[in-house]
mmCIF file of C-alpha atoms in Angstrom:
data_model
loop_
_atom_site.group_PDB
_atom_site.id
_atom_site.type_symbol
_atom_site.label_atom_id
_atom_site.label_comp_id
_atom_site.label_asym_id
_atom_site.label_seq_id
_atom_site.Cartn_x
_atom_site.Cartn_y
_atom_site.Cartn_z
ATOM 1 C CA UNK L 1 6.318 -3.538 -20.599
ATOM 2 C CA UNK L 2 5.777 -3.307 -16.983
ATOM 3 C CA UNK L 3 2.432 -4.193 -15.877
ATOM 4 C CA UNK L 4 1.175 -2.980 -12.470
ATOM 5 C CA UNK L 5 -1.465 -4.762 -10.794
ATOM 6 C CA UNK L 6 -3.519 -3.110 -8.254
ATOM 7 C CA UNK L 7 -5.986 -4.656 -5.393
ATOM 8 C CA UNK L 8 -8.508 -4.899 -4.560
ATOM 9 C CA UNK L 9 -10.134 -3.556 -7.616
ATOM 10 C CA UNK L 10 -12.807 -1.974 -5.723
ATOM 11 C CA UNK L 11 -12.795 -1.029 -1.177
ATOM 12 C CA UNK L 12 -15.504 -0.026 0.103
ATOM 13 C CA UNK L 13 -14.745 1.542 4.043
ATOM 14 C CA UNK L 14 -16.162 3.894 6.413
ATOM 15 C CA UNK L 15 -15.166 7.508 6.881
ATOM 16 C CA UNK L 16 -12.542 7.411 9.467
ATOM 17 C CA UNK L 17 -11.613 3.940 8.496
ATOM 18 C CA UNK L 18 -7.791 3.151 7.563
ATOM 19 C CA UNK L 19 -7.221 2.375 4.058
ATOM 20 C CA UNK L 20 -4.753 0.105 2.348
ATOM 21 C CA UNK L 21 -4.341 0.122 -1.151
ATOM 22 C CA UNK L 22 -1.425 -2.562 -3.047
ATOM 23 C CA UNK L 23 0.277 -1.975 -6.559
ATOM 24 C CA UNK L 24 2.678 -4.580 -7.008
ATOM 25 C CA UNK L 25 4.730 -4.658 -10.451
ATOM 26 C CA UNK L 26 5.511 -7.382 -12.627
ATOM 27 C CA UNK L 27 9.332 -6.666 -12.141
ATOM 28 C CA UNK L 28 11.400 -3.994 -10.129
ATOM 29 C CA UNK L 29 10.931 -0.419 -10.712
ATOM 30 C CA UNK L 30 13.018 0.392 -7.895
ATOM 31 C CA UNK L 31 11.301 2.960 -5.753
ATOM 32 C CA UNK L 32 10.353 4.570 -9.106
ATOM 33 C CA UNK L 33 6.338 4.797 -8.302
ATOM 34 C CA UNK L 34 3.718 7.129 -7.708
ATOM 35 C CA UNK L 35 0.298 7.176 -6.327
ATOM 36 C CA UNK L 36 -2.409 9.406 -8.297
ATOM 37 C CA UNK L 37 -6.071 9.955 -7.008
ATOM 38 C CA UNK L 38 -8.826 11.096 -9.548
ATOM 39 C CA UNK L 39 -12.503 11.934 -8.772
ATOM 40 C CA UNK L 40 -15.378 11.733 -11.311
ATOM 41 C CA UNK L 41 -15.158 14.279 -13.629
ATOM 42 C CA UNK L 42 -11.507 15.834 -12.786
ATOM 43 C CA UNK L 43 -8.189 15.304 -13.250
ATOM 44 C CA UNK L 44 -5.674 13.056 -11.448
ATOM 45 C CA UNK L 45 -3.696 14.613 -8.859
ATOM 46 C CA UNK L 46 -0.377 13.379 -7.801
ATOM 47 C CA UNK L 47 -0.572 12.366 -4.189
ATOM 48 C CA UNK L 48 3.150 10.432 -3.572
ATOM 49 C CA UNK L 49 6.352 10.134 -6.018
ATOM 50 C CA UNK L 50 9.369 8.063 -5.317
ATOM 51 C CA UNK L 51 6.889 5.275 -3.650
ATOM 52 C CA UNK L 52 7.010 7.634 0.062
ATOM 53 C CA UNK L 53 7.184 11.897 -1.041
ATOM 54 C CA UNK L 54 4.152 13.209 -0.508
ATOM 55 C CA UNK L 55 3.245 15.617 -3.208
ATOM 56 C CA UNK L 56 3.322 19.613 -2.737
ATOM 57 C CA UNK L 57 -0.408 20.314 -0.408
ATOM 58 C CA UNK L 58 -1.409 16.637 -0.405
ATOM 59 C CA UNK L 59 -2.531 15.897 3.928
ATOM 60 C CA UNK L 60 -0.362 13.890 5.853
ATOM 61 C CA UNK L 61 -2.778 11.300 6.116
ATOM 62 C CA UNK L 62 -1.758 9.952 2.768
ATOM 63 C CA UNK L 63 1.361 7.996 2.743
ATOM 64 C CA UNK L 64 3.306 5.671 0.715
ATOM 65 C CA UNK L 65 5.617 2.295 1.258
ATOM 66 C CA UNK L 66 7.631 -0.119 -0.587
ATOM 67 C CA UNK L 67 10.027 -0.845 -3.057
ATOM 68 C CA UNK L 68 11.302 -3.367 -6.055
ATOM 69 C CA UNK L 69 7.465 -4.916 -6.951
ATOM 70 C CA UNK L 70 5.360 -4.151 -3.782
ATOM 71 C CA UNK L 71 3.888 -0.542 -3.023
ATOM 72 C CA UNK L 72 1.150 0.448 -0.618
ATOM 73 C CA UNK L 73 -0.683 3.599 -0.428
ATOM 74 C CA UNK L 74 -1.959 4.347 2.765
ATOM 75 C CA UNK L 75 -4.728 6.669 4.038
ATOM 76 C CA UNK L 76 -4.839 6.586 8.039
ATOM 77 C CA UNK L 77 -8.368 8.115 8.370
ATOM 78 C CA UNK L 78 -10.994 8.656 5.994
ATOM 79 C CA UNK L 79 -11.652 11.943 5.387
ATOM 80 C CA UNK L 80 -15.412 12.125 3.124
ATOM 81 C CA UNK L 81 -13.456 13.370 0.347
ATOM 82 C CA UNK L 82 -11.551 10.802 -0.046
ATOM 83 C CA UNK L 83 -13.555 8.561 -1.965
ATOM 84 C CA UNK L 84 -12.512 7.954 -5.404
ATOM 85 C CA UNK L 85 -9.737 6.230 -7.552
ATOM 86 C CA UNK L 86 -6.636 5.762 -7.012
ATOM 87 C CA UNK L 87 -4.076 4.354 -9.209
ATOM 88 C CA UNK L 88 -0.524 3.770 -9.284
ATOM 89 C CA UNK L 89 2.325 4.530 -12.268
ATOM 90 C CA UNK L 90 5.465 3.284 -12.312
ATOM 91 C CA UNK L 91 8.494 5.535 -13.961
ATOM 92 C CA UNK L 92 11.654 2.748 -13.891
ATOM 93 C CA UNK L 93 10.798 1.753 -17.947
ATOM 94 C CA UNK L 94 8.491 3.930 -19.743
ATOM 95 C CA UNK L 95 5.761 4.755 -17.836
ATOM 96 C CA UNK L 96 2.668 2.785 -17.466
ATOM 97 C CA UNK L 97 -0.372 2.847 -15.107
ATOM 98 C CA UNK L 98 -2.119 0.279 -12.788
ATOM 99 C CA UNK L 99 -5.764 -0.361 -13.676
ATOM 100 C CA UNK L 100 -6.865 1.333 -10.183
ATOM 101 C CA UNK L 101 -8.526 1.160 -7.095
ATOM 102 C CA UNK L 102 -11.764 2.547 -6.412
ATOM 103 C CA UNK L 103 -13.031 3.608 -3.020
ATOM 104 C CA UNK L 104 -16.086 3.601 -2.324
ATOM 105 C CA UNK L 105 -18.244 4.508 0.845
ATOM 106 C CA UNK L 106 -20.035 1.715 2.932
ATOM 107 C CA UNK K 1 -1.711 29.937 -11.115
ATOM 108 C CA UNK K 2 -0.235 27.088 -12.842
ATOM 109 C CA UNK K 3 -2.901 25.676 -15.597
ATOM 110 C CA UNK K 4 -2.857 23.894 -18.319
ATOM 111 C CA UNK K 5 -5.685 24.321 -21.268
ATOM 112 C CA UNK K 6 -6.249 21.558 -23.463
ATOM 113 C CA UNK K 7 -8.024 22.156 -26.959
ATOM 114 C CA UNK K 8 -8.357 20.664 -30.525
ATOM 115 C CA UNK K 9 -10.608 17.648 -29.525
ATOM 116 C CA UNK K 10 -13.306 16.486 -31.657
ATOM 117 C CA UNK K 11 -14.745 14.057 -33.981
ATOM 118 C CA UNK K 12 -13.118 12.092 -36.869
ATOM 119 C CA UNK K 13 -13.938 9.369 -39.224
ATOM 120 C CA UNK K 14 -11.200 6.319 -38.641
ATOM 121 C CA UNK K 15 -7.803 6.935 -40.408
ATOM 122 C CA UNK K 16 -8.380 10.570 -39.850
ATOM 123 C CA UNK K 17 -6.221 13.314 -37.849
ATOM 124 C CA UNK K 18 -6.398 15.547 -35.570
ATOM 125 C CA UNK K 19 -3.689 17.881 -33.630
ATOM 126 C CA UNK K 20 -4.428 18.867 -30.114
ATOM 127 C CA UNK K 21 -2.833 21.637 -28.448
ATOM 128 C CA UNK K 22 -1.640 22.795 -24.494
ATOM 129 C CA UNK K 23 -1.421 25.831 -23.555
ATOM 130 C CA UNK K 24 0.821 26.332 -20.163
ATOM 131 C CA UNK K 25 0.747 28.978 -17.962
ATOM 132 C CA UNK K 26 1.873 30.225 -14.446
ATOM 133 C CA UNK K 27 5.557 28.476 -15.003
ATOM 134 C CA UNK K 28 8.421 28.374 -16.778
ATOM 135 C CA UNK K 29 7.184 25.519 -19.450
ATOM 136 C CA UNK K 30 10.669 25.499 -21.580
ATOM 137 C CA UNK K 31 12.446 24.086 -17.936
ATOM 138 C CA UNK K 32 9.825 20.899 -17.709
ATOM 139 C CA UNK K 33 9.180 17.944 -19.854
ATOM 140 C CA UNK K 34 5.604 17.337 -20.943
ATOM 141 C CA UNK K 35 3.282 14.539 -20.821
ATOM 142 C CA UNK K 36 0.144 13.455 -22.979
ATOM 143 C CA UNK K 37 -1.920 10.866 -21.451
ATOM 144 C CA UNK K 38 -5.404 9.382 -22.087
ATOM 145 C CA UNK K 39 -8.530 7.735 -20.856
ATOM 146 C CA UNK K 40 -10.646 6.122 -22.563
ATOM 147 C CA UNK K 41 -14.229 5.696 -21.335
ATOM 148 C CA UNK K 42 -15.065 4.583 -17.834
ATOM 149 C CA UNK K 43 -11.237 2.680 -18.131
ATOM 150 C CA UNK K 44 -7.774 3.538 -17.179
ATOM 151 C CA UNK K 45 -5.312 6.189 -17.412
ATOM 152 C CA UNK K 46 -2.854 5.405 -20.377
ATOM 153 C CA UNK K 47 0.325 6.800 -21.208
ATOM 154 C CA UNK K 48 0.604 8.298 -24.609
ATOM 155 C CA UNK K 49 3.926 10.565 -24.952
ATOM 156 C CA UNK K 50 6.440 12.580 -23.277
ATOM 157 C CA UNK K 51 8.992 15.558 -24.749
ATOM 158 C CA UNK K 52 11.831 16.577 -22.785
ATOM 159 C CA UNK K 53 11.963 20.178 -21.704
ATOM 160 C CA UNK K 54 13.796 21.272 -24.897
ATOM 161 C CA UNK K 55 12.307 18.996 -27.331
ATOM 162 C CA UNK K 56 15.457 16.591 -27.538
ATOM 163 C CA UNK K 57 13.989 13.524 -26.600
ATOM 164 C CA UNK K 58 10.876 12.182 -27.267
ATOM 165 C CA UNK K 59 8.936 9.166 -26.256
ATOM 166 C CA UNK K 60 6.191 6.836 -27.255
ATOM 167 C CA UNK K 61 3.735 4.253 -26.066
ATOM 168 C CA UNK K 62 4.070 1.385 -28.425
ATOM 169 C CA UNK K 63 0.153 1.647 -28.660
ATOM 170 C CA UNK K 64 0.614 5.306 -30.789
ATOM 171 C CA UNK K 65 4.407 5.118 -31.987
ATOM 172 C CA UNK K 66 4.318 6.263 -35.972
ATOM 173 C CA UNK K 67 1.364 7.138 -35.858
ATOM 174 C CA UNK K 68 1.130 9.954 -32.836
ATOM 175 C CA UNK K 69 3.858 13.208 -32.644
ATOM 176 C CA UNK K 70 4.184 15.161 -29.996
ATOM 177 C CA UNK K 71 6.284 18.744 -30.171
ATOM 178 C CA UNK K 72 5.931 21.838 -28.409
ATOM 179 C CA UNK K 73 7.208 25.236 -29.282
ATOM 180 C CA UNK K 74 8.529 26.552 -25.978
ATOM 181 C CA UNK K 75 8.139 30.561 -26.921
ATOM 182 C CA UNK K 76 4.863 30.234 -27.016
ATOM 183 C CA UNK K 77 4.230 27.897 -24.472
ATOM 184 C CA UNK K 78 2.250 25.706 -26.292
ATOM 185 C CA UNK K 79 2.631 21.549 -25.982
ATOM 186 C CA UNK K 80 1.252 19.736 -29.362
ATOM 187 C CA UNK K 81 0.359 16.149 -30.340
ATOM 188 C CA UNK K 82 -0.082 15.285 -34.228
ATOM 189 C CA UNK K 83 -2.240 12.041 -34.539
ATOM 190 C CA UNK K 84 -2.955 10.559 -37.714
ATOM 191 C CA UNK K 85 -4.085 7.196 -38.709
ATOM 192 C CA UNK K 86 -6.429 7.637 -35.814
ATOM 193 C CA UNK K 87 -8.624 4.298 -34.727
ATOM 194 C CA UNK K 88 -11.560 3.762 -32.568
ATOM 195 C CA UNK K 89 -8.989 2.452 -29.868
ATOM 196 C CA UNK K 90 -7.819 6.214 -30.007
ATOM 197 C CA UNK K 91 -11.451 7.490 -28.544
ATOM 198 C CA UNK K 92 -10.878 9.033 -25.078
ATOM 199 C CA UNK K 93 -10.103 11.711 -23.044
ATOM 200 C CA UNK K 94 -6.495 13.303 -23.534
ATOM 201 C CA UNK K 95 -4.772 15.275 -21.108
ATOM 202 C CA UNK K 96 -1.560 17.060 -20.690
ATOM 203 C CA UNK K 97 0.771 17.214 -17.899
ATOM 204 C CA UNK K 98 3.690 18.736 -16.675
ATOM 205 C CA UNK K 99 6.619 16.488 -15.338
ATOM 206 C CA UNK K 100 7.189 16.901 -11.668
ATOM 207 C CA UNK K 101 11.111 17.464 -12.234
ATOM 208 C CA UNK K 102 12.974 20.682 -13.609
ATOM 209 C CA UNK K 103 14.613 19.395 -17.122
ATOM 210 C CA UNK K 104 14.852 15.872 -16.318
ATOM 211 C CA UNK K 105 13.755 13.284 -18.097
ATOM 212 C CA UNK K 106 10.245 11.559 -17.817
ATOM 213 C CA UNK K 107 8.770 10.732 -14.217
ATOM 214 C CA UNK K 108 5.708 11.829 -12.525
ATOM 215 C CA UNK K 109 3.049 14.562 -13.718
ATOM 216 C CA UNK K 110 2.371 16.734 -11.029
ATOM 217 C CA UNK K 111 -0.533 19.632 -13.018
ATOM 218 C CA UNK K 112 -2.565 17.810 -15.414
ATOM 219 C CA UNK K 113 -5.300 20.148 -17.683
ATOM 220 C CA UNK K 114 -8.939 19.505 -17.411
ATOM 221 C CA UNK K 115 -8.590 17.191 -20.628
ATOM 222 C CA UNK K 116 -9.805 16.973 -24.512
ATOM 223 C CA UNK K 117 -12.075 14.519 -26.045
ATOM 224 C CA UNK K 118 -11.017 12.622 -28.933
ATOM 225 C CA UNK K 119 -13.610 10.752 -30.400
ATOM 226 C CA UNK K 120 -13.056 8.513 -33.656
ATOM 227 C CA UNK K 121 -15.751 7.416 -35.622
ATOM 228 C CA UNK K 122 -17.395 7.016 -38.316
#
């Protein structure tokens, strides 16, 4: 099974701070990853496939890097709604999840 | 709009089953693959299953395999998932999803439902 291990495990930032978020993979998935962001009580929404496509409506503020075990999610400015958890999935041998990243305000 | 409606949740006592049920609407659900995934209290999101668009191929997490079946019946656009043997590791939140790409196999889940809770105990 691949495991994906995101960091930090919690990021606390200002609105209109730049965010960095790392998945990295315990072996290649290619650029077989995706970035999902879920807010208490909702769903996860799919914000970037294919480690860099943005997602259908998703701002172009988000945005999405790497490839083989190292992946970064990027938001460039805060934007209030922004704050919740993000976690990565991974698509190159079954599919499994990272353990996410939660965003908090400061 | 494209939704997804989740039902069949409840209670039951461990070694129990239960089947849960998606209804899709707003696309053409025989052209995607569909996704089950669950989350258990305050933890992660966990893969459960995925069927291809036409029911062909399905696939497990090794967590659920013989005990969980998913199936779907595509003229009624309804996505299932049999689970018997059920545990309190099964308690959480499950969720279907369609698969981002048009008859593919599995990848990303791009509309998720608002979710069913599966709680197992006794």
């Amino acid at each position: 099974e691949i495991v994906l291990t995101q960091s930090p495990a919690t990021l606390s930032l200002s609105p209109g701070e730049r965010a960095t978020l790392s998945c990295r993979a315990s072996q290649s998935v290619s650029n077989y990853l995706a970035w999902y962001q879920q807010k208490p009580g909702q769903a996860p929404r799919l914000l970037i496939y294919d480690a860099s496509n943005r997602a259908t409506g998703i701002p172009a503020r988000f945005s999405g890097s790497g490839s083989g075990t190292d992946f970064i999610l990027t938001i460039s400015s805060l934007e209030p709604e922004d704050f919740a958890v993000y976690y990565c999935q991974q698509r190159s041998n079954s599919i499994t999840f990272g353990q996410g990243t939660r965003l908090e305000i400061k | 709009q494209v939704q997804l409606v989740e039902s069949g949740g409840g209670v039951v006592q461990p070694g129990g089953s239960l089947r849960l049920s998606c209804a899709a609407s707003g696309f053409t659900f025989s052209s995607y693959g569909m996704h089950w995934v669950r989350q258990a209290p305050g933890k992660a999101l966990e893969w459960v299953a995925f069927i291809r668009y036409d029911g062909s191929n399905k696939y497990y997490a090794d967590s659920v395999k013989g005990r969980f079946t998913i199936s779907r019946d595509n003229s009624n656009n309804t996505l299932y998932m049999q689970m018997n043997s059920l545990t309190a590791e099964d308690t959480a939140l499950y969720y279907c999803a369609k698969d981002l790409i048009t008859s593919g196999t599995d990848s990303y889940m791009d509309v998720w439902g608002k979710g069913t809770t599966v709680t197992v105990s006794s």
